[in-house]
PDB file of C-alpha atoms in Angstrom:
ATOM      1  CA  UNK C   1      82.299  81.320 111.368  1.00 87.00           C
ATOM      2  CA  UNK C   2      83.193  84.365 109.445  1.00 93.00           C
ATOM      3  CA  UNK C   3      84.973  87.355 111.039  1.00 95.00           C
ATOM      4  CA  UNK C   4      85.132  90.889 109.786  1.00 96.00           C
ATOM      5  CA  UNK C   5      87.533  93.328 111.408  1.00 97.00           C
ATOM      6  CA  UNK C   6      87.156  97.057 110.990  1.00 97.00           C
ATOM      7  CA  UNK C   7      88.040 100.391 112.531  1.00 97.00           C
ATOM      8  CA  UNK C   8      91.701 100.715 111.643  1.00 97.00           C
ATOM      9  CA  UNK C   9      93.246 103.908 110.383  1.00 97.00           C
ATOM     10  CA  UNK C  10      96.056 106.440 110.660  1.00 98.00           C
ATOM     11  CA  UNK C  11      96.323 108.209 113.966  1.00 97.00           C
ATOM     12  CA  UNK C  12      98.915 110.159 115.890  1.00 98.00           C
ATOM     13  CA  UNK C  13     100.772 108.961 118.958  1.00 98.00           C
ATOM     14  CA  UNK C  14      98.634 109.367 122.043  1.00 98.00           C
ATOM     15  CA  UNK C  15      95.383 109.017 120.151  1.00 98.00           C
ATOM     16  CA  UNK C  16      92.735 106.356 120.653  1.00 98.00           C
ATOM     17  CA  UNK C  17      91.112 103.937 118.271  1.00 98.00           C
ATOM     18  CA  UNK C  18      88.504 101.247 118.603  1.00 98.00           C
ATOM     19  CA  UNK C  19      88.562  98.183 116.457  1.00 98.00           C
ATOM     20  CA  UNK C  20      85.519  95.970 115.902  1.00 98.00           C
ATOM     21  CA  UNK C  21      85.237  92.355 114.921  1.00 96.00           C
ATOM     22  CA  UNK C  22      81.838  91.196 113.733  1.00 95.00           C
ATOM     23  CA  UNK C  23      81.172  87.446 113.705  1.00 93.00           C
ATOM     24  CA  UNK C  24      78.647  85.553 111.729  1.00 90.00           C
ATOM     25  CA  UNK C  25      77.594  82.017 112.587  1.00 79.00           C
ATOM     26  CA  UNK C  26      78.297  80.293 115.845  1.00 72.00           C
ATOM     27  CA  UNK C  27      79.677  82.848 118.324  1.00 66.00           C
ATOM     28  CA  UNK C  28      80.304  80.863 121.482  1.00 76.00           C
ATOM     29  CA  UNK C  29      84.011  80.927 120.919  1.00 88.00           C
ATOM     30  CA  UNK C  30      86.860  82.545 122.674  1.00 93.00           C
ATOM     31  CA  UNK C  31      87.748  85.481 120.490  1.00 94.00           C
ATOM     32  CA  UNK C  32      91.093  87.098 120.258  1.00 96.00           C
ATOM     33  CA  UNK C  33      93.110  89.897 118.739  1.00 98.00           C
ATOM     34  CA  UNK C  34      96.530  89.488 117.171  1.00 98.00           C
ATOM     35  CA  UNK C  35      98.703  91.915 115.346  1.00 98.00           C
ATOM     36  CA  UNK C  36     101.506  91.687 112.904  1.00 98.00           C
ATOM     37  CA  UNK C  37     103.982  94.416 112.093  1.00 96.00           C
ATOM     38  CA  UNK C  38     106.108  94.364 108.916  1.00 92.00           C
ATOM     39  CA  UNK C  39     108.954  91.863 109.192  1.00 94.00           C
ATOM     40  CA  UNK C  40     107.698  90.587 112.556  1.00 96.00           C
ATOM     41  CA  UNK C  41     105.829  87.501 113.691  1.00 96.00           C
ATOM     42  CA  UNK C  42     102.159  87.641 114.532  1.00 97.00           C
ATOM     43  CA  UNK C  43     101.789  88.718 118.140  1.00 97.00           C
ATOM     44  CA  UNK C  44      99.053  87.967 120.624  1.00 97.00           C
ATOM     45  CA  UNK C  45      97.222  91.084 121.864  1.00 98.00           C
ATOM     46  CA  UNK C  46      94.374  89.740 123.944  1.00 97.00           C
ATOM     47  CA  UNK C  47      91.495  87.356 124.204  1.00 96.00           C
ATOM     48  CA  UNK C  48      88.018  87.144 125.729  1.00 95.00           C
ATOM     49  CA  UNK C  49      85.937  84.100 126.354  1.00 91.00           C
ATOM     50  CA  UNK C  50      82.251  83.753 125.537  1.00 86.00           C
ATOM     51  CA  UNK C  51      81.071  84.988 128.991  1.00 84.00           C
ATOM     52  CA  UNK C  52      83.845  87.544 129.289  1.00 80.00           C
ATOM     53  CA  UNK C  53      84.808  85.998 132.618  1.00 82.00           C
ATOM     54  CA  UNK C  54      88.599  86.191 132.291  1.00 89.00           C
ATOM     55  CA  UNK C  55      90.105  88.580 129.813  1.00 93.00           C
ATOM     56  CA  UNK C  56      93.739  88.055 128.892  1.00 95.00           C
ATOM     57  CA  UNK C  57      95.806  91.059 127.710  1.00 97.00           C
ATOM     58  CA  UNK C  58      99.414  90.974 126.557  1.00 97.00           C
ATOM     59  CA  UNK C  59     101.846  92.755 128.761  1.00 97.00           C
ATOM     60  CA  UNK C  60     102.926  94.968 125.899  1.00 95.00           C
ATOM     61  CA  UNK C  61      99.499  96.684 125.805  1.00 97.00           C
ATOM     62  CA  UNK C  62      98.200  96.099 129.277  1.00 97.00           C
ATOM     63  CA  UNK C  63      96.872  99.336 130.777  1.00 97.00           C
ATOM     64  CA  UNK C  64      96.323 100.875 127.311  1.00 98.00           C
ATOM     65  CA  UNK C  65      94.194  98.328 125.469  1.00 98.00           C
ATOM     66  CA  UNK C  66      90.950  96.791 126.595  1.00 97.00           C
ATOM     67  CA  UNK C  67      88.854  93.988 125.064  1.00 97.00           C
ATOM     68  CA  UNK C  68      85.112  93.568 125.316  1.00 95.00           C
ATOM     69  CA  UNK C  69      82.376  91.813 123.485  1.00 94.00           C
ATOM     70  CA  UNK C  70      78.704  92.209 122.911  1.00 93.00           C
ATOM     71  CA  UNK C  71      77.291  88.745 122.377  1.00 90.00           C
ATOM     72  CA  UNK C  72      73.872  90.038 121.390  1.00 91.00           C
ATOM     73  CA  UNK C  73      75.628  91.787 118.473  1.00 92.00           C
ATOM     74  CA  UNK C  74      78.181  89.017 117.852  1.00 92.00           C
ATOM     75  CA  UNK C  75      80.843  91.691 118.018  1.00 94.00           C
ATOM     76  CA  UNK C  76      84.181  91.989 119.815  1.00 95.00           C
ATOM     77  CA  UNK C  77      85.924  95.259 120.394  1.00 97.00           C
ATOM     78  CA  UNK C  78      89.472  96.352 121.002  1.00 98.00           C
ATOM     79  CA  UNK C  79      89.755  99.844 122.615  1.00 98.00           C
ATOM     80  CA  UNK C  80      93.218 101.176 122.092  1.00 98.00           C
ATOM     81  CA  UNK C  81      94.289 104.212 124.067  1.00 98.00           C
ATOM     82  CA  UNK C  82      97.593 106.086 124.258  1.00 98.00           C
ATOM     83  CA  UNK C  83      98.689 104.568 121.001  1.00 98.00           C
ATOM     84  CA  UNK C  84     102.372 104.462 120.233  1.00 97.00           C
ATOM     85  CA  UNK C  85     104.214 104.118 116.920  1.00 97.00           C
ATOM     86  CA  UNK C  86     105.233 100.615 117.923  1.00 96.00           C
ATOM     87  CA  UNK C  87     101.554  99.678 117.877  1.00 98.00           C
ATOM     88  CA  UNK C  88     101.564 100.019 114.079  1.00 98.00           C
ATOM     89  CA  UNK C  89     100.529  96.728 112.582  1.00 98.00           C
ATOM     90  CA  UNK C  90      97.793  94.850 110.882  1.00 98.00           C
ATOM     91  CA  UNK C  91      95.328  93.771 113.536  1.00 98.00           C
ATOM     92  CA  UNK C  92      93.562  90.479 113.140  1.00 98.00           C
ATOM     93  CA  UNK C  93      90.603  89.050 115.045  1.00 97.00           C
ATOM     94  CA  UNK C  94      90.231  85.339 115.467  1.00 96.00           C
ATOM     95  CA  UNK C  95      88.012  82.696 117.098  1.00 94.00           C
ATOM     96  CA  UNK C  96      89.028  79.584 119.004  1.00 92.00           C
ATOM     97  CA  UNK C  97      87.267  76.672 120.661  1.00 88.00           C
ATOM     98  CA  UNK C  98      89.909  76.697 123.354  1.00 85.00           C
ATOM     99  CA  UNK C  99      89.883  78.771 126.560  1.00 82.00           C
ATOM    100  CA  UNK C 100      91.775  82.028 126.143  1.00 81.00           C
ATOM    101  CA  UNK C 101      94.626  80.668 124.107  1.00 89.00           C
ATOM    102  CA  UNK C 102      97.592  82.922 123.341  1.00 94.00           C
ATOM    103  CA  UNK C 103      98.787  80.751 120.441  1.00 94.00           C
ATOM    104  CA  UNK C 104      97.742  81.709 116.980  1.00 94.00           C
ATOM    105  CA  UNK C 105      97.885  78.046 116.037  1.00 94.00           C
ATOM    106  CA  UNK C 106      94.964  77.343 118.331  1.00 94.00           C
ATOM    107  CA  UNK C 107      92.636  79.777 116.566  1.00 95.00           C
ATOM    108  CA  UNK C 108      90.405  78.215 113.953  1.00 93.00           C
ATOM    109  CA  UNK C 109      88.898  81.237 112.256  1.00 94.00           C
ATOM    110  CA  UNK C 110      90.471  84.530 111.208  1.00 96.00           C
ATOM    111  CA  UNK C 111      89.301  87.878 109.953  1.00 95.00           C
ATOM    112  CA  UNK C 112      90.976  89.656 107.096  1.00 94.00           C
ATOM    113  CA  UNK C 113      92.863  92.199 109.217  1.00 95.00           C
ATOM    114  CA  UNK C 114      92.685  95.932 109.572  1.00 98.00           C
ATOM    115  CA  UNK C 115      95.652  98.281 109.372  1.00 98.00           C
ATOM    116  CA  UNK C 116      96.527 100.542 112.264  1.00 98.00           C
ATOM    117  CA  UNK C 117      99.263 103.119 111.684  1.00 98.00           C
ATOM    118  CA  UNK C 118     100.421 105.360 114.496  1.00 98.00           C
ATOM    119  CA  UNK C 119     102.601 108.333 113.485  1.00 97.00           C
ATOM    120  CA  UNK C 120     104.993 109.968 115.913  1.00 93.00           C
TER     121      UNK C 120
END
């Protein structure tokens, strides 16, 4: 499985941004988003299983971020609204054979990351 994240950029606080993660190969994985800010550990953002039955969102972004996927397009999305400067990070998409894991260690495949910068 190869993953390609895109959609990052420089925005102002309060703006919205949508990230995409295109997958090639087998796509019946749970897919997830993680982020890593400079000097910090990689942080779970959210995950969505193959049938989108139970979507898990981190408390730090709940109510502002939503995850969806279009299996016909093998693409996962992260809609980010009301962005804050503390959301600034490199955002990674990943795929796991496990059900909605929050641990980065349990994700087998990773995209290259896309930078999101939120100015105040």
